[in-house]
Coordinates of C-alpha atoms and ligand atoms in Angstrom, one line a residue:
M1 CA 2.5 -32.6 -53.3
G2 CA 4.0 -33.6 -50.0
I3 CA 6.8 -35.1 -48.1
A4 CA 7.7 -38.7 -47.5
G5 CA 10.0 -38.8 -44.5
V6 CA 12.7 -41.4 -44.1
S7 CA 14.8 -42.5 -41.2
L8 CA 18.0 -44.2 -42.2
R9 CA 18.5 -45.8 -38.8
S10 CA 16.1 -45.5 -35.8
P11 CA 12.4 -46.3 -36.1
D12 CA 11.5 -43.8 -33.4
T13 CA 10.3 -40.9 -35.6
H14 CA 8.2 -43.2 -37.8
D15 CA 6.8 -45.1 -34.8
A16 CA 5.8 -41.7 -33.2
L17 CA 4.4 -40.1 -36.4
A18 CA 2.7 -43.0 -38.2
P19 CA -0.2 -43.4 -35.6
Q20 CA -0.8 -39.6 -35.8
D21 CA -1.0 -39.5 -39.6
G22 CA 2.3 -37.7 -39.8
L23 CA 0.9 -34.6 -38.0
Y24 CA 3.1 -32.9 -35.4
A25 CA 3.3 -29.7 -33.5
V26 CA 6.0 -27.0 -33.9
A27 CA 6.4 -25.1 -30.7
V28 CA 8.1 -21.7 -31.3
R29 CA 9.4 -20.3 -28.1
D30 CA 11.4 -17.5 -26.5
A31 CA 11.2 -15.4 -23.4
A32 CA 8.1 -13.6 -24.7
G33 CA 6.1 -16.8 -25.0
E34 CA 5.2 -19.7 -27.2
S35 CA 3.1 -20.4 -30.2
L36 CA 2.0 -23.8 -31.5
R37 CA 1.3 -24.8 -35.1
I38 CA 0.4 -28.2 -36.5
V39 CA 2.3 -29.2 -39.6
G40 CA 0.7 -31.5 -42.1
S41 CA 3.3 -31.8 -44.9
V42 CA 4.6 -35.2 -44.0
L43 CA 2.3 -37.7 -45.9
Q44 CA 4.2 -40.9 -45.2
T45 CA 7.2 -42.1 -43.1
F46 CA 9.6 -45.0 -43.7
V47 CA 12.3 -46.7 -41.7
A48 CA 14.9 -47.5 -44.4
P49 CA 16.5 -50.6 -42.8
E50 CA 13.1 -52.2 -42.3
D51 CA 12.2 -52.2 -46.0
P52 CA 14.9 -50.8 -48.3
E53 CA 13.2 -52.0 -51.4
T54 CA 10.0 -50.0 -50.9
L55 CA 12.0 -46.9 -50.3
L56 CA 14.1 -47.5 -53.4
A57 CA 11.0 -48.1 -55.5
L58 CA 9.5 -44.8 -54.2
M59 CA 12.8 -42.9 -54.9
A60 CA 12.8 -44.3 -58.4
S61 CA 9.2 -43.3 -59.1
P62 CA 8.4 -40.3 -61.3
Q63 CA 6.5 -38.4 -58.6
V64 CA 9.7 -37.9 -56.5
R65 CA 11.4 -34.7 -57.7
I66 CA 13.6 -33.7 -54.7
V67 CA 15.5 -35.8 -52.2
S68 CA 16.4 -33.6 -49.3
L69 CA 18.9 -34.6 -46.7
T70 CA 19.3 -33.9 -43.0
V71 CA 21.4 -36.8 -42.0
T72 CA 24.0 -34.9 -39.9
E73 CA 27.6 -34.5 -40.9
K74 CA 28.5 -38.1 -40.4
G75 CA 25.7 -39.4 -42.6
Y76 CA 27.7 -38.6 -45.7
C77 CA 30.4 -41.2 -44.9
H78 CA 33.1 -38.8 -46.0
D79 CA 36.4 -37.6 -44.8
P80 CA 35.7 -34.3 -43.1
A81 CA 39.1 -32.8 -43.8
T82 CA 39.0 -33.5 -47.6
G83 CA 35.3 -34.0 -48.4
A84 CA 36.0 -37.2 -50.2
L85 CA 33.9 -40.4 -49.7
R86 CA 35.5 -42.9 -47.3
A87 CA 35.6 -46.1 -49.4
D88 CA 36.5 -47.9 -46.2
H89 CA 33.5 -46.7 -44.3
P90 CA 31.7 -49.9 -43.1
D91 CA 28.3 -48.8 -44.5
I92 CA 29.9 -48.0 -47.9
V93 CA 31.7 -51.3 -47.9
H94 CA 28.3 -53.0 -47.2
D95 CA 26.5 -51.0 -49.9
L96 CA 29.0 -51.7 -52.6
A97 CA 28.6 -55.4 -51.8
N98 CA 24.8 -55.1 -51.7
P99 CA 23.9 -52.2 -54.0
G100 CA 20.2 -53.2 -54.0
R101 CA 19.9 -53.3 -50.2
P102 CA 21.8 -50.2 -49.1
K103 CA 22.2 -48.7 -45.6
S104 CA 23.9 -45.4 -46.3
A105 CA 22.5 -42.1 -47.7
P106 CA 24.9 -42.3 -50.7
G107 CA 24.0 -45.9 -51.2
F108 CA 20.2 -45.2 -51.4
I109 CA 20.6 -42.1 -53.6
V110 CA 22.9 -43.7 -56.1
E111 CA 20.9 -46.9 -56.4
A112 CA 17.7 -44.9 -56.9
L113 CA 19.5 -42.7 -59.5
A114 CA 20.7 -45.9 -61.3
R115 CA 17.1 -47.2 -61.4
R116 CA 15.8 -44.0 -62.8
R117 CA 18.4 -43.9 -65.4
A118 CA 17.7 -47.4 -66.5
A119 CA 14.0 -46.5 -66.7
G120 CA 14.7 -43.4 -68.8
L121 CA 13.5 -41.1 -66.0
A122 CA 15.3 -37.8 -65.2
P123 CA 17.2 -37.7 -61.9
F124 CA 15.7 -36.0 -58.9
T125 CA 17.4 -33.0 -57.3
V126 CA 19.5 -33.8 -54.2
L127 CA 19.0 -31.0 -51.6
C128 CA 21.5 -31.2 -48.8
C129 CA 20.4 -29.3 -45.7
D130 CA 23.3 -30.2 -43.4
N131 CA 26.0 -28.0 -42.0
L132 CA 28.7 -29.0 -44.4
P133 CA 31.0 -26.7 -46.3
S134 CA 29.6 -26.0 -49.8
N135 CA 27.1 -28.7 -48.9
G136 CA 25.7 -29.2 -52.5
K137 CA 29.2 -29.6 -53.9
T138 CA 30.2 -31.9 -51.0
V139 CA 27.3 -34.2 -51.5
K140 CA 27.9 -34.3 -55.2
K141 CA 31.5 -35.3 -54.7
V142 CA 30.4 -38.0 -52.3
L143 CA 27.7 -39.4 -54.7
V144 CA 30.1 -39.3 -57.7
G145 CA 32.8 -41.0 -55.6
Y146 CA 30.4 -43.7 -54.6
A147 CA 29.0 -44.2 -58.1
R148 CA 32.5 -44.4 -59.5
L149 CA 33.1 -47.4 -57.2
R150 CA 30.1 -49.0 -58.8
D151 CA 30.3 -48.1 -62.5
A152 CA 32.0 -45.4 -64.5
A153 CA 29.1 -44.6 -66.7
L154 CA 26.8 -44.2 -63.6
A155 CA 29.4 -41.9 -62.1
D156 CA 29.5 -39.7 -65.3
H157 CA 25.7 -39.6 -65.1
V158 CA 25.7 -38.4 -61.5
A159 CA 28.5 -35.9 -62.2
G160 CA 26.9 -34.5 -65.3
D161 CA 23.1 -34.7 -64.8
V162 CA 22.2 -34.6 -61.1
A163 CA 21.5 -31.2 -59.6
C164 CA 22.8 -30.7 -56.0
P165 CA 22.1 -27.1 -55.1
C166 CA 23.9 -25.6 -52.1
T167 CA 21.9 -24.4 -49.2
M168 CA 22.3 -22.7 -45.9
V169 CA 19.5 -23.7 -43.5
D170 CA 19.4 -22.2 -40.0
R171 CA 17.1 -22.9 -37.1
I172 CA 18.0 -24.1 -33.7
V173 CA 16.1 -27.2 -32.8
P174 CA 17.0 -28.9 -29.5
A175 CA 16.2 -32.6 -29.2
T176 CA 12.6 -33.2 -28.0
T177 CA 12.3 -34.4 -24.4
D178 CA 9.5 -36.1 -22.4
A179 CA 9.1 -32.9 -20.6
D180 CA 8.4 -31.2 -23.9
R181 CA 5.9 -33.9 -24.8
A182 CA 4.0 -33.4 -21.6
H183 CA 4.1 -29.6 -21.9
V184 CA 2.7 -29.7 -25.5
A185 CA 0.0 -32.3 -24.5
S186 CA -1.2 -30.0 -21.7
R187 CA -1.4 -27.0 -24.1
L188 CA -3.0 -28.9 -27.1
G189 CA -5.2 -31.2 -25.2
V190 CA -4.0 -34.1 -27.4
R191 CA -0.9 -36.2 -27.1
D192 CA 1.8 -35.5 -29.7
A193 CA 4.5 -38.1 -29.6
W194 CA 7.0 -35.9 -31.5
P195 CA 6.6 -32.2 -31.1
V196 CA 9.4 -30.0 -32.4
M197 CA 10.7 -27.4 -30.0
T198 CA 12.3 -24.4 -31.7
E199 CA 13.1 -20.7 -31.8
P200 CA 11.4 -17.9 -33.7
F201 CA 14.4 -17.3 -36.0
T202 CA 14.6 -19.1 -39.3
Q203 CA 16.7 -18.6 -42.4
W204 CA 16.9 -20.5 -45.7
V205 CA 19.3 -19.5 -48.4
V206 CA 19.1 -21.8 -51.4
E207 CA 20.8 -22.0 -54.8
D208 CA 17.9 -22.1 -57.3
H209 CA 18.8 -25.1 -59.4
F210 CA 15.9 -27.6 -59.5
P211 CA 15.6 -29.1 -63.0
L212 CA 12.4 -31.0 -62.2
G213 CA 10.9 -27.9 -60.5
R214 CA 10.3 -27.1 -56.9
P215 CA 7.5 -25.9 -54.6
A216 CA 6.9 -22.2 -54.4
W217 CA 8.7 -22.0 -51.0
R218 CA 8.0 -18.8 -49.1
G219 CA 10.5 -17.2 -46.8
V220 CA 13.4 -18.7 -48.8
E221 CA 16.1 -16.5 -50.2
F222 CA 17.2 -17.8 -53.6
T223 CA 20.7 -16.9 -54.7
A224 CA 23.4 -18.0 -57.1
D225 CA 26.1 -18.1 -54.4
V226 CA 25.3 -19.5 -51.0
E227 CA 28.9 -19.6 -49.8
P228 CA 29.0 -16.2 -48.1
Y229 CA 25.9 -17.0 -46.0
E230 CA 27.2 -20.5 -45.3
H231 CA 30.6 -19.2 -44.1
M232 CA 28.8 -16.7 -41.8
K233 CA 26.6 -19.4 -40.4
L234 CA 29.2 -22.2 -40.0
R235 CA 31.8 -19.9 -38.5
L236 CA 29.7 -17.4 -36.4
L237 CA 26.8 -19.6 -35.3
N238 CA 28.2 -23.2 -35.4
G239 CA 31.8 -22.2 -34.5
S240 CA 30.4 -20.4 -31.4
H241 CA 28.1 -23.3 -30.7
S242 CA 30.8 -25.9 -30.7
T243 CA 33.0 -23.6 -28.5
I244 CA 30.1 -23.1 -26.1
A245 CA 29.4 -26.9 -26.1
Y246 CA 32.9 -28.1 -25.2
L247 CA 33.7 -25.4 -22.7
G248 CA 30.2 -25.7 -21.3
C249 CA 30.4 -29.5 -20.9
L250 CA 33.7 -29.1 -19.1
A251 CA 32.4 -26.3 -16.9
G252 CA 29.2 -28.2 -16.1
W253 CA 26.8 -25.9 -17.9
E254 CA 24.0 -28.1 -19.2
F255 CA 22.3 -25.7 -21.6
V256 CA 23.6 -23.1 -24.1
S257 CA 21.6 -20.5 -22.3
T258 CA 23.1 -21.3 -18.9
A259 CA 26.6 -21.2 -20.4
M260 CA 25.9 -17.8 -22.0
A261 CA 24.8 -16.5 -18.6
D262 CA 28.5 -16.7 -17.6
A263 CA 30.0 -13.3 -18.3
D264 CA 33.4 -14.7 -19.2
L265 CA 32.0 -17.2 -21.7
A266 CA 29.7 -14.6 -23.3
R267 CA 32.6 -12.2 -23.7
H268 CA 34.8 -14.9 -25.2
V269 CA 32.1 -15.9 -27.7
R270 CA 31.6 -12.4 -28.9
A271 CA 35.3 -11.7 -29.2
L272 CA 35.7 -15.0 -31.1
M273 CA 33.1 -13.8 -33.6
D274 CA 34.3 -10.2 -33.8
E275 CA 38.1 -10.6 -33.7
E276 CA 38.7 -13.9 -35.4
M277 CA 35.7 -15.1 -37.4
T278 CA 34.3 -11.9 -39.0
P279 CA 37.7 -10.9 -40.6
T280 CA 37.6 -14.2 -42.6
L281 CA 34.1 -13.5 -44.0
A282 CA 33.0 -12.1 -47.4
V283 CA 29.9 -10.4 -46.1
P284 CA 27.3 -9.9 -48.9
A285 CA 26.7 -6.3 -49.8
G286 CA 24.0 -4.7 -47.7
F287 CA 24.1 -7.5 -45.1
D288 CA 24.4 -6.2 -41.5
V289 CA 26.8 -8.6 -39.9
T290 CA 26.8 -6.8 -36.5
R291 CA 23.1 -7.2 -36.3
Y292 CA 23.5 -10.8 -37.3
K293 CA 25.9 -11.4 -34.4
D294 CA 23.7 -9.5 -32.0
D295 CA 20.8 -11.7 -33.0
L296 CA 23.0 -14.8 -32.5
V297 CA 23.9 -13.8 -29.0
A298 CA 20.2 -13.3 -28.2
R299 CA 19.4 -16.7 -29.8
F300 CA 22.0 -18.4 -27.7
R301 CA 20.5 -16.7 -24.6
N302 CA 17.0 -17.8 -25.4
P303 CA 15.9 -19.1 -22.0
A304 CA 12.9 -21.0 -23.4
L305 CA 15.1 -23.2 -25.5
K306 CA 16.7 -26.0 -23.5
H307 CA 19.5 -26.7 -25.9
R308 CA 21.9 -29.1 -24.3
T309 CA 25.6 -28.5 -24.7
A310 CA 26.1 -32.3 -24.8
Q311 CA 23.8 -32.5 -27.9
I312 CA 26.0 -30.0 -29.8
A313 CA 29.3 -31.6 -28.5
M314 CA 28.4 -34.8 -30.4
D315 CA 30.4 -35.7 -33.5
G316 CA 33.1 -33.1 -33.0
S317 CA 35.4 -34.8 -35.5
Q318 CA 32.9 -34.2 -38.2
K319 CA 32.2 -30.6 -37.1
L320 CA 35.5 -29.0 -36.2
P321 CA 36.9 -28.7 -39.8
Q322 CA 34.2 -26.4 -41.1
R323 CA 33.3 -24.6 -37.8
L324 CA 36.7 -23.7 -36.4
L325 CA 39.6 -25.0 -38.5
A326 CA 38.6 -23.4 -41.9
A327 CA 38.7 -20.0 -40.3
A328 CA 42.0 -20.8 -38.5
R329 CA 43.5 -21.6 -41.9
D330 CA 42.3 -18.3 -43.4
R331 CA 43.6 -16.4 -40.4
L332 CA 47.0 -18.1 -40.6
A333 CA 47.2 -17.5 -44.3
A334 CA 46.6 -13.8 -43.5
G335 CA 49.3 -13.9 -40.8
A336 CA 46.7 -13.3 -38.1
P337 CA 46.6 -14.8 -34.6
I338 CA 44.0 -17.4 -33.4
P339 CA 43.9 -17.4 -29.6
R340 CA 40.1 -17.7 -29.4
I341 CA 39.7 -20.3 -32.1
A342 CA 42.5 -22.2 -30.3
L343 CA 40.6 -22.3 -27.0
G344 CA 37.6 -23.9 -28.7
V345 CA 39.8 -26.5 -30.4
A346 CA 41.6 -27.2 -27.1
G347 CA 38.2 -27.4 -25.4
W348 CA 37.3 -30.2 -27.9
M349 CA 40.6 -31.9 -27.1
R350 CA 40.0 -31.8 -23.4
Y351 CA 36.5 -33.1 -23.9
A352 CA 37.6 -35.8 -26.3
T353 CA 39.6 -37.4 -23.4
G354 CA 36.2 -38.5 -22.0
Q355 CA 37.4 -37.4 -18.5
G356 CA 35.6 -34.5 -16.9
E357 CA 37.3 -31.8 -14.8
R358 CA 36.2 -33.5 -11.6
G359 CA 37.5 -36.9 -12.6
A360 CA 34.2 -38.5 -13.8
T361 CA 34.4 -40.2 -17.1
F362 CA 31.7 -39.8 -19.8
E363 CA 31.0 -41.2 -23.2
V364 CA 32.4 -39.3 -26.2
N365 CA 29.7 -39.7 -28.9
D366 CA 31.7 -39.5 -32.2
P367 CA 32.2 -41.8 -35.1
L368 CA 36.0 -41.5 -34.4
A369 CA 35.5 -42.1 -30.7
A370 CA 37.6 -45.3 -30.6
E371 CA 40.6 -43.6 -32.3
L372 CA 40.3 -40.5 -30.1
R373 CA 40.2 -42.7 -27.0
R374 CA 43.3 -44.6 -28.0
R375 CA 45.2 -41.5 -28.8
A376 CA 44.1 -39.6 -25.6
D377 CA 44.8 -42.6 -23.4
S378 CA 48.3 -43.1 -24.6
A379 CA 49.1 -39.4 -24.3
G380 CA 47.6 -38.8 -20.8
L381 CA 46.4 -35.5 -19.4
T382 CA 49.5 -33.5 -20.3
A383 CA 49.0 -30.7 -22.9
E384 CA 51.9 -31.2 -25.3
P385 CA 51.6 -34.9 -25.9
L386 CA 47.8 -34.8 -25.8
A387 CA 47.6 -32.0 -28.3
R388 CA 50.1 -33.7 -30.6
A389 CA 48.2 -37.0 -30.4
L390 CA 44.8 -35.6 -31.2
M391 CA 46.2 -33.3 -34.0
G392 CA 47.5 -36.4 -35.6
V393 CA 44.0 -37.4 -36.7
R394 CA 44.3 -36.4 -40.3
A395 CA 40.6 -36.7 -41.1
I396 CA 40.1 -33.7 -38.8
F397 CA 43.3 -31.6 -39.0
G398 CA 44.7 -32.5 -42.4
D399 CA 48.5 -32.4 -42.9
D400 CA 49.0 -28.7 -42.7
L401 CA 47.8 -27.6 -39.3
P402 CA 49.8 -30.1 -37.2
A403 CA 52.9 -28.9 -39.0
D404 CA 52.2 -25.2 -38.4
P405 CA 53.7 -23.9 -35.1
R406 CA 51.3 -20.9 -35.3
F407 CA 48.4 -23.4 -34.9
V408 CA 50.1 -26.0 -32.6
G409 CA 51.4 -23.3 -30.2
P410 CA 48.2 -21.6 -29.2
V411 CA 46.2 -24.8 -29.1
T412 CA 48.8 -26.4 -26.8
T413 CA 48.9 -23.3 -24.6
S414 CA 45.1 -23.3 -24.3
L415 CA 44.9 -27.0 -23.6
D416 CA 47.5 -26.5 -20.9
L417 CA 45.4 -23.7 -19.3
L418 CA 42.3 -25.9 -19.5
L419 CA 44.1 -28.8 -17.9
R420 CA 45.5 -26.7 -15.1
K421 CA 42.7 -24.2 -14.4
G422 CA 39.6 -25.9 -15.9
A423 CA 37.2 -24.2 -18.4
R424 CA 36.0 -21.5 -16.0
G425 CA 39.6 -20.6 -15.0
A426 CA 40.7 -20.6 -18.6
L427 CA 37.8 -18.4 -19.7
A428 CA 38.5 -15.9 -16.8
Q429 CA 42.0 -15.6 -18.1
A430 CA 41.0 -15.4 -21.8
Ligands
CS2_1 C1 24.4 -27.3 -33.6 C2 23.4 -27.1 -34.9 O1 24.1 -29.5 -32.9 C3 24.8 -28.7 -33.4 O2 26.0 -29.0 -33.7 O3 25.4 -26.4 -33.8 O4 22.6 -28.2 -35.0 C4 22.7 -25.8 -34.9 O5 21.7 -25.7 -33.8 C5 22.0 -25.5 -36.2 O6 22.9 -25.5 -37.2 C6 21.3 -24.2 -36.2 O7 20.8 -23.9 -37.4

């Protein structure tokens, strides 16, 4: 038993790992020190675009029982506001025209499932490990949506027979840098082209639904209902992360830990969690949410983890709905105010203009970057038109939020504050 690792785009991971037989080091680090472990579970690696047929043949073979996915939010080619597949996504358009030579994750999975079905083989389990709301249900909806565009019977098969358990996977893993490579080489005495730098904390919560069986994973909590854990993580951890990322990028804090060293930002993040996020959560019985939040703050402060705010700021259009907007909706439905969520949303808007506080421009890395750019440019750096223009992106905000003055009001006020006083000034006032 082992893992075949696949990159859907870049050859970099394969090119790094193949010469070292798939072995790599995991460096677990915090203020107390660092421990290194070599992982040997990856038996093979593939670069999908180099040879889609070999990958499809593997996925259609009986020894594959689970296809797990960490392709980031945008890898599902869906509309983040509704969770539905985007039939107009360029990769989906391509895959529907060339089902035997797909590019997208849904394209590969559905083609492999079709081949298994034709061969009389049971479907593999699809295990989504990304930060999506009800991630198993979301991936199922995307796969069924894609299959439906191919063939109705295939869609019914995917809908009825393919297990897509929900998961909540949590471990902070900053992108590996050359400095990390040099550091690990000096400690190991051998060069590792792709060490993984991470924190001591790790949490897996998984719905136990694996019709073809699964490994006897240790340290995984199996539960029938992942959603309470998922909401805690997406709102407390990721909602804070995105807030730190946008305000941090604007203020010039390069790492999460440097941003958290600012007293105003740290206070804002804790208040966001305590006052606006926690009241929206259904905390599982016996779960100590205060301790969870204390741990989160300590994790964000981890000085040994160089987690760049710019890394987290990527793909905001795909992240905002589940990280900040879902909680805003719950708060508004309960008649509760959202000043702190609003500052995070406004921070994203200010960031999405691609213009820094000191006038320098930067690239906004986002699948909707072109649309955001167009809207921001025509609105200019004035709060009311800018907020209105960006809220008009339905794939992010839906139809409800831009029509609700209790949402529009505080977001516009926060954006105005950010434009006038900058992120540090706005945080001092918050
Ligand atoms: C981060 C996450 O990059 C991001 O958007 O918020 O990758 C975060 O580090 C993980 O979800 C932690 O489990």
